[in-house]
XYZ file of C-alpha atoms in Angstrom:
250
model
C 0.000 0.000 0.000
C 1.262 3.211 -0.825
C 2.525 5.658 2.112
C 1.658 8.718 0.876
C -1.698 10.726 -0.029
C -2.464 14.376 -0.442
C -5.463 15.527 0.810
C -6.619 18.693 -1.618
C -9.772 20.744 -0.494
C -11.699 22.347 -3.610
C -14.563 24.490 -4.027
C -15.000 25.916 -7.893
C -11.842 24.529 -8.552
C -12.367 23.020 -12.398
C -10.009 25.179 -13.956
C -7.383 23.223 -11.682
C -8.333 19.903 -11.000
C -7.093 18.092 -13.900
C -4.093 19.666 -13.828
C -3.054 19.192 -10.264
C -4.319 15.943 -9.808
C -2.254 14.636 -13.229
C 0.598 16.504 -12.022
C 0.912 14.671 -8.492
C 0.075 11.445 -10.067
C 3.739 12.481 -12.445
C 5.963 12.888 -9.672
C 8.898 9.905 -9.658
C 7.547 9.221 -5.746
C 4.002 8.178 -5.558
C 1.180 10.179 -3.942
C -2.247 8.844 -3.756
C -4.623 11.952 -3.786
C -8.018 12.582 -2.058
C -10.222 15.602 -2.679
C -12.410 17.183 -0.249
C -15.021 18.610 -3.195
C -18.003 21.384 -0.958
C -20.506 20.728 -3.906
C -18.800 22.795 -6.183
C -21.337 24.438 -8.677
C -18.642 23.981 -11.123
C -18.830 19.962 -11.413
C -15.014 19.912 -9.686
C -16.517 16.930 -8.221
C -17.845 15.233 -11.380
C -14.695 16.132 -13.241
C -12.774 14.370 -10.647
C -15.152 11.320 -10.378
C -14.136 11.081 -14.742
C -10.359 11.226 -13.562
C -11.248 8.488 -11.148
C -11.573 5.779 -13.816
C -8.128 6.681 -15.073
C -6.485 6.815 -11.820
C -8.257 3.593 -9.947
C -7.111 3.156 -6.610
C -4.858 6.134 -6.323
C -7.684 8.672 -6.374
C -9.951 9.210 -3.694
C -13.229 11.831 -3.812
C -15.072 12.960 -0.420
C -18.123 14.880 -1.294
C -19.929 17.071 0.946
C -23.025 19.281 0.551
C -21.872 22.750 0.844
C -19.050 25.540 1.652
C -18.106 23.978 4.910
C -15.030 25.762 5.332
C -10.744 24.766 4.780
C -10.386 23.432 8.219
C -13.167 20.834 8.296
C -12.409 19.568 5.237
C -8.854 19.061 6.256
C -9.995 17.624 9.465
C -12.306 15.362 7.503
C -9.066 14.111 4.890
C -7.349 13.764 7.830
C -9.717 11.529 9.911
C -9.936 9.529 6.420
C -6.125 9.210 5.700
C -5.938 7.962 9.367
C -8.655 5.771 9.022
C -7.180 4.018 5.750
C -3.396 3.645 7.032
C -1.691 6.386 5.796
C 2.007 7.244 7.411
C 2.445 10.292 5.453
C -0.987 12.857 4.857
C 0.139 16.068 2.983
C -2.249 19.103 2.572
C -1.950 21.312 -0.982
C -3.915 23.839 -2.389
C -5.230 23.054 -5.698
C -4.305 26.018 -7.675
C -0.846 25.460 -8.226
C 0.314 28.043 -5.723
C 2.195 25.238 -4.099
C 4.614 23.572 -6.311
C 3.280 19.706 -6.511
C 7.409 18.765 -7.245
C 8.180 19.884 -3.512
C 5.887 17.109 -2.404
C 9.018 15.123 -2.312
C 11.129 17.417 -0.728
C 8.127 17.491 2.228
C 8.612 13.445 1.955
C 11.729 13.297 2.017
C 11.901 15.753 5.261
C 9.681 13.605 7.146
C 10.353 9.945 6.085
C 14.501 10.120 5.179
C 15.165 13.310 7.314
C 13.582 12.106 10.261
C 10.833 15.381 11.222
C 7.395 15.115 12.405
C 6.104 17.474 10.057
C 7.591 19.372 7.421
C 6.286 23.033 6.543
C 6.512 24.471 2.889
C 7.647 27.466 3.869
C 7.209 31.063 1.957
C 9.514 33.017 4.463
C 12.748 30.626 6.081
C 14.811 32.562 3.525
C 13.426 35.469 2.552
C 10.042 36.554 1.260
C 9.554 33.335 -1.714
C 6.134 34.586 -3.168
C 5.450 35.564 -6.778
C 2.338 37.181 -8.515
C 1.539 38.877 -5.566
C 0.156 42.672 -4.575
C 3.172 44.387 -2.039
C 0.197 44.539 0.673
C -0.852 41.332 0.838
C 2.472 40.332 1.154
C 3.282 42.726 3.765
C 0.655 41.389 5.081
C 1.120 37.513 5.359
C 4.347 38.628 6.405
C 3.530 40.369 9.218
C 0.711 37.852 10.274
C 3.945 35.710 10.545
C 5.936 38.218 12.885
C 2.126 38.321 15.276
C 1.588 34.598 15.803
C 5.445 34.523 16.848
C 5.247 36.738 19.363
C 1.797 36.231 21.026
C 2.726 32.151 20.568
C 6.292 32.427 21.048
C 5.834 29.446 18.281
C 9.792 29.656 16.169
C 7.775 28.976 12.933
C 8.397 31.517 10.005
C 4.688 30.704 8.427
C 2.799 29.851 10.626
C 0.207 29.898 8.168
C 1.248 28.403 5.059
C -1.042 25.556 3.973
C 1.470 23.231 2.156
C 2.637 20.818 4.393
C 3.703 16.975 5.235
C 2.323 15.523 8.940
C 3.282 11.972 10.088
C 0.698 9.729 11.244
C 2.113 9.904 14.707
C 1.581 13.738 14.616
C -2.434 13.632 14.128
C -2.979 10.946 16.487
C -1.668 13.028 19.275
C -3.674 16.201 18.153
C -7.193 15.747 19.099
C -8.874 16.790 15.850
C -12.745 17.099 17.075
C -10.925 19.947 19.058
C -9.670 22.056 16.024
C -11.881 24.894 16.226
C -10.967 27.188 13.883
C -11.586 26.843 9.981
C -9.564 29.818 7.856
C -6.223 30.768 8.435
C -6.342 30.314 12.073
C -7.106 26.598 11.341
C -3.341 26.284 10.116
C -1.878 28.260 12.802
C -4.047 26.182 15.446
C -2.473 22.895 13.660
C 0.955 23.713 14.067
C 0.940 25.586 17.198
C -0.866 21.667 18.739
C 1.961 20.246 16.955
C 4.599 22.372 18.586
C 3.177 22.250 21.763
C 3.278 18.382 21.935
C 6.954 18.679 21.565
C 6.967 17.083 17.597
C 10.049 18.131 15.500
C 8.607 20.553 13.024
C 10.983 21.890 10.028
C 10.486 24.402 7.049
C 11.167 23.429 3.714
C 11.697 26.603 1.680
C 9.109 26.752 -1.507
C 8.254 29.086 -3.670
C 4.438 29.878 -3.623
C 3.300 31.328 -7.045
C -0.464 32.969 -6.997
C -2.929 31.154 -8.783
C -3.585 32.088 -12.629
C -6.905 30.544 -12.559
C -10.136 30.339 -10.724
C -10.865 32.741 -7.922
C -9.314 32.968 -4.373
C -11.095 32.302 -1.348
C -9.647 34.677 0.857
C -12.333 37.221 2.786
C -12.022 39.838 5.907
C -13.523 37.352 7.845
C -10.673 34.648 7.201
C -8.359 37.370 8.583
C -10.201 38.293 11.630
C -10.602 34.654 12.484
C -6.963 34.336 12.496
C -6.081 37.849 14.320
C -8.338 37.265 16.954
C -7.530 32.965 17.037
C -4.220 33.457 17.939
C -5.363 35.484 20.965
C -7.775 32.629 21.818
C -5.260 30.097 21.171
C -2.573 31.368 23.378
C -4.820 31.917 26.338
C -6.480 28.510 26.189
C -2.862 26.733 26.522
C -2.737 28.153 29.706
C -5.395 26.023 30.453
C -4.193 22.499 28.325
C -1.762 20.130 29.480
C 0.087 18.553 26.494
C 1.766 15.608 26.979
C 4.967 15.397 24.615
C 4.436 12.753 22.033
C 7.375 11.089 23.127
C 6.353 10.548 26.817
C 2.816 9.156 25.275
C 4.369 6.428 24.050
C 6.160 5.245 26.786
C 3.164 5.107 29.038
C-alpha cells in the first residue's frame, strides 16, 4: 500500500483539478490523492469522479453538501487518511500556488530526514512569493511576525497551507478539538503540533499565486486568524500537552 496521499480541499476549482491531480500522479515518488469537493457548482466533483476511472485506486473523492469551510475539510481528509493507514498525509492547495514537485522534498523531510512534520515554507529565507500585490504580502508577512510573538511558536509561516504531517503527529492532536476553519485553522495545527513537543521543520518553496479560478480569501478569514491566535494562546494556559514522546512510553 502506498505511504503517501495528499489531501486537496476544492470548491470551484475546475479550472485546476485536472491539472493538479495529473501533475501529483507524475511525480517519480508516488502520492495517492483525495479531494475534499463542498458541492462545487462547477462539477469539480464530477470532473474528478471522470479522472477516477483513469487513476483507480490512487484517487480518492469525499463529497460534501456545501461551503463547509478549509479546516473541516482538512480535518475530515485527515480523519480519512488515518482511518485508511496512511504514514504520510500532505495538505496542498489546488491552484498550483504550491509547487506539486516539492511534495518530495516534504517526503523526504519527514520519512529520510527524520521530522514530524515538514512546513513548505514562503519566508525561512526570505520573502519566496510571486504574482503577488506588495500589501498582501506585507501582510502575510507580518501575520507571521504576530503569531510569533503572542505564541512564542519559532515557525516563520505559521500559516502556510502546504505541508507533510506523520501519522504519529495527528494521532496526538485531538482533531474534534480544532476549532478554527480559515487561516487560524493552520496556525491552530501547528501551534498543537509544537506544543506536543513534535520536531517541526520548514522546507523553503516558492508559492506562485494562482492564474486561474478565484481565491477564497475574505475579511472574515483574517479576523478569524487575528483574533484565534489570541484565543489560542490563552487557552494553553489552560491544556496540558503531553509530549508525544512521553505518550508512548506510558
Amino acid at each position: 500500500m502506498n505511504q503517501n496521499i495528499v489531501v486537496i480541499p476544492t470548491y470551484n476549482e475546475i479550472e485546476n483539478i485536472e491539472a493538479i491531480i495529473r501533475k501529483v500522479f507524475s511525480l517519480s515518488k508516488p502520492f495517492d490523492v483525495l479531494i475534499i469537493d463542498d458541492g462545487s457548482p462547477d462539477q469539480t466533483g464530477a470532473a474528478v469522479k471522470e479522472l477516477q476511472k483513469e487513476f483507480s485506486g490512487s484517487l480518492h473523492l469525499v463529497e460534501r453538501k456545501g461551503k463547509l469551510g478549509l479546516g473541516t475539510a482538512y480535518i475530515h481528509g485527515f480523519k480519512w487518511a488515518l482511518e485508511k493507514g496512511y504514514e504520510y498525509i500532505f495538505e496542498m492547495d489546488a491552484d498550483f500556488s504550491h509547487p506539486p514537485e516539492d511534495l518530495i522534498r516534504l517526503y523526504q523531510a519527514c520519512a529520510e530526514q527524520g521530522h514530524d512534520a515538514a512546513i513548505g515554507s514562503r519566508y525561512i529565507t526570505g520573502v519566496n512569493v510571486v504574482n503577488w500585490p506588495i500589501n498582501r504580502v506585507l501582510m502575510s508577512y507580518f501575520a507571521g511576525y504576530y503569531v510569533r510573538t503572542v505564541t512564542g511558536m519559532p515557525i516563520m509561516d505559521p500559516t502556510a497551507g502546504f505541508i507533510c504531517y506523520t501519522r504519529k503527529v495527528l494521532e496526538t492532536i485531538d482533531l474534534d478539538h480544532i476549532r478554527f476553519i480559515g487561516y487560524a485553522f493552520q496556525i491552530e495545527m501547528k501551534f498543537n503540533s509544537w506544543k506536543y513537543g513534535f520536531d517541526i521543520v520548514e522546507v523553503p518553496i516558492i508559492f506562485t499565486d494562482r492564474t486561474k479560478g478565484a481565491s477564497k480569501m475574505s475579511r472574515g478569514i483574517f479576523k478569524e486568524a487575528i483574533l484565534g491566535v489570541l484565543s489560542l494562546k490563552v487557552n494553553s494556559y489552560f491544556k496540558r500537552y503531553i509530549p508525544a514522546k512521553k505518550q508512548v512510553q506510558k
